[in-house]
């Protein structure tokens, strides 16, 4: 779906922000992009819908070279959710806001209505269609922004820190919505600083550090190589960190990511053997 | 034009001059440009500004400013030159129509005006690039007796220019991602497509303006904004 | 010990709003306490902070009831400058609260406003930068700092005024894990070494419980729990009832304890959980 080859990017008169990245994201993957502030995460995300164009190498979305396309055209393939929903929202009703994208794409009145209703249903906003988005809570505004992307029917969803500034419940609600879309076959790429969230949702993790890929592997393998993570000042979630304090954790605990997994391992094996080698 | 408000840290004679001297220099240069009206004096004045920039060892950074001004002056020139009908005709655009012609006097005056424009617009960036904003404010308050609150407002507003520019960029990108045609090359379409976004920035100002903005919100204010743009 | 803050029956309703943002809060804070506030969005956390630093009732209009006393004096009767001398504030967005273009000027800004002598300002800047451990940033431009650095500059600017109390409203929400840790390390040091009373609103419960001594849980404008972290993890429902979670390691040991595999104290951090898990077998027998 997304093919990145020797991507290099530098802002005008600046040092390169991304250096020689090559990777591929297949249709239907659930990818987390992690790294410190300033590692180039957002810069990389913006390559996927052509907001930024490579200064070296190529980015192909579904076969289209982003340099030969515009963000407007790519918007039908890649939906980009910004960190702050207020950057997106400016129309007086939720319905208009969701319909703005399809209207830009030149859809007919009926088609716009159909898409608005469909997208609103996907994020649970049907009761609010005639409300002014500014009177909604931050979590709901985030959903409005989200639905306004879904209405353009993109295959790939790109999310830049979707849970920042929201409380735990709102964050989980957004991620559950994203997960449901993923189950319907969407490709998801998200950036976050919350490692617990990564462990809970991502299948694949790409670790960026100073514009380069430090690791690109399954979630489990990334969090069980903490030395590499620590080099870029990231720390695995609590459960993997705890398990790795035991010398021969592999035999005793395996490589759990969640409380449930570790709890099952401990209670399943009778809670006896695992301490013998520590 | 990001250079306009930016101080460039260099060690030069110009940087070491008293801020008041530089302030008066830039006002004096501007004043002179209005007094002079012949081409050679104005050209000399412009090159004196360039020379000062060179002495401040920041000619390279000033090039984009001069370049931008040059194109602006050129546009202005092309406009002016057609409006002056006196003098010996050099070229008549539409044969038989005496109205649209280019005369030797027209070329002279338009070129002089072009230089005047460049002088006026380039002396201030040189001042701001060679003087730290706080020094300038201290001088304004202590020597010129400008009330502190005005000076403070001035310095704070300059501090937030990059923040707002960045915010504007984010908003434009967010709308582009919804297939809004902001990446169009056409200046006019860009302008009109930018209009509705103005209010997001105003909202942003409302939010950043007070530490309490995000709590109580400002729905009434925002509503008013929406109405204004709806009426457009 | 005499309380440094005492809040009695405090309620506040924003002008134009029908529901109170906070209602009937009564609580006292002793000098040198390190308190965390958490709760879902709209629980009234920020409003409570604004009542502590005097923005409510001095700048924010609305219906104000009850009292807030700082050092025994009611904030309603104090001048705003007096309150800000006692209570330093740090806000969520590092971008919005920094007004000057260099770190040094930013820290000097508040001092100048209080009319501190120039040579004293110099000494205070050096001291504040040292306390926060950011001497190296002194001459840097504020626009080129990372988020974590900006927040530490904001804390230094507040500390330079020598307040007795420091209140922070979600200071780490824009920061990465390293920046978050940097901020909490600074707060811990200010609290331990200089006895500063600290009240911090925070969503990241894992790190919060690791550092603070006392947690206030808010929901719907009310203070629904006021307990030390150790007690909070023993009663996860205090958090789950308002849609929050205890840290994963605490939850693990809580469940193991409930199932009879463990009987000791519940851990707050990964390190504590390691020792708890070692004792786990003994607990079962």
mmCIF file of N, CA and C in Angstrom, chain A residues 97-102 105 107 112 115-116 118-119 122 146-154:
data_model
loop_
_atom_site.group_PDB
_atom_site.id
_atom_site.type_symbol
_atom_site.label_atom_id
_atom_site.label_comp_id
_atom_site.label_asym_id
_atom_site.label_seq_id
_atom_site.Cartn_x
_atom_site.Cartn_y
_atom_site.Cartn_z
ATOM 1 N N UNK A 97 -19.283 19.939 8.567
ATOM 2 C CA UNK A 97 -17.872 19.652 8.774
ATOM 3 C C UNK A 97 -17.507 18.309 8.137
ATOM 4 N N UNK A 98 -18.338 17.300 8.366
ATOM 5 C CA UNK A 98 -18.054 15.965 7.822
ATOM 6 C C UNK A 98 -18.204 15.984 6.297
ATOM 7 N N UNK A 99 -19.132 16.815 5.799
ATOM 8 C CA UNK A 99 -19.375 16.861 4.362
ATOM 9 C C UNK A 99 -18.379 17.704 3.590
ATOM 10 N N UNK A 100 -17.535 18.425 4.297
ATOM 11 C CA UNK A 100 -16.611 19.344 3.647
ATOM 12 C C UNK A 100 -15.657 18.626 2.679
ATOM 13 N N UNK A 101 -15.103 17.485 3.124
ATOM 14 C CA UNK A 101 -14.175 16.733 2.284
ATOM 15 C C UNK A 101 -14.832 16.252 0.993
ATOM 16 N N UNK A 102 -15.953 15.493 1.106
ATOM 17 C CA UNK A 102 -16.636 15.027 -0.105
ATOM 18 C C UNK A 102 -17.033 16.193 -1.024
ATOM 19 N N UNK A 105 -14.273 17.096 -3.020
ATOM 20 C CA UNK A 105 -13.992 16.082 -4.038
ATOM 21 C C UNK A 105 -14.994 16.176 -5.184
ATOM 22 N N UNK A 107 -18.426 15.651 -4.922
ATOM 23 C CA UNK A 107 -19.530 14.688 -4.851
ATOM 24 C C UNK A 107 -20.871 15.410 -5.004
ATOM 25 N N UNK A 112 -22.970 13.256 -0.851
ATOM 26 C CA UNK A 112 -22.416 13.878 0.349
ATOM 27 C C UNK A 112 -23.232 13.460 1.565
ATOM 28 N N UNK A 115 -22.580 9.911 2.540
ATOM 29 C CA UNK A 115 -21.274 9.732 3.183
ATOM 30 C C UNK A 115 -21.232 10.325 4.587
ATOM 31 N N UNK A 116 -21.907 11.458 4.775
ATOM 32 C CA UNK A 116 -21.935 12.087 6.098
ATOM 33 C C UNK A 116 -22.589 11.151 7.100
ATOM 34 N N UNK A 118 -22.994 7.921 6.907
ATOM 35 C CA UNK A 118 -22.177 6.716 7.083
ATOM 36 C C UNK A 118 -20.991 6.981 8.031
ATOM 37 N N UNK A 119 -20.301 8.101 7.774
ATOM 38 C CA UNK A 119 -19.119 8.404 8.601
ATOM 39 C C UNK A 119 -19.531 8.712 10.038
ATOM 40 N N UNK A 122 -20.102 5.589 11.904
ATOM 41 C CA UNK A 122 -18.870 4.875 12.251
ATOM 42 C C UNK A 122 -18.233 5.389 13.532
ATOM 43 N N UNK A 146 -12.250 13.116 12.872
ATOM 44 C CA UNK A 146 -12.036 11.760 12.382
ATOM 45 C C UNK A 146 -13.079 11.409 11.308
ATOM 46 N N UNK A 147 -14.347 11.704 11.607
ATOM 47 C CA UNK A 147 -15.417 11.396 10.656
ATOM 48 C C UNK A 147 -15.234 12.205 9.378
ATOM 49 N N UNK A 148 -14.716 13.426 9.499
ATOM 50 C CA UNK A 148 -14.559 14.267 8.308
ATOM 51 C C UNK A 148 -13.482 13.703 7.388
ATOM 52 N N UNK A 149 -12.650 12.815 7.911
ATOM 53 C CA UNK A 149 -11.692 12.133 7.049
ATOM 54 C C UNK A 149 -12.319 10.873 6.454
ATOM 55 N N UNK A 150 -13.077 10.146 7.319
ATOM 56 C CA UNK A 150 -13.701 8.900 6.862
ATOM 57 C C UNK A 150 -14.641 9.146 5.684
ATOM 58 N N UNK A 151 -15.267 10.334 5.671
ATOM 59 C CA UNK A 151 -16.231 10.618 4.606
ATOM 60 C C UNK A 151 -15.556 10.684 3.238
ATOM 61 N N UNK A 152 -14.247 10.811 3.215
ATOM 62 C CA UNK A 152 -13.547 10.776 1.916
ATOM 63 C C UNK A 152 -13.151 9.357 1.537
ATOM 64 N N UNK A 153 -13.510 8.412 2.402
ATOM 65 C CA UNK A 153 -13.278 6.980 2.189
ATOM 66 C C UNK A 153 -11.834 6.626 1.851
ATOM 67 N N UNK A 154 -10.928 7.003 2.723
ATOM 68 C CA UNK A 154 -9.535 6.629 2.465
ATOM 69 C C UNK A 154 -9.292 5.190 2.921
#
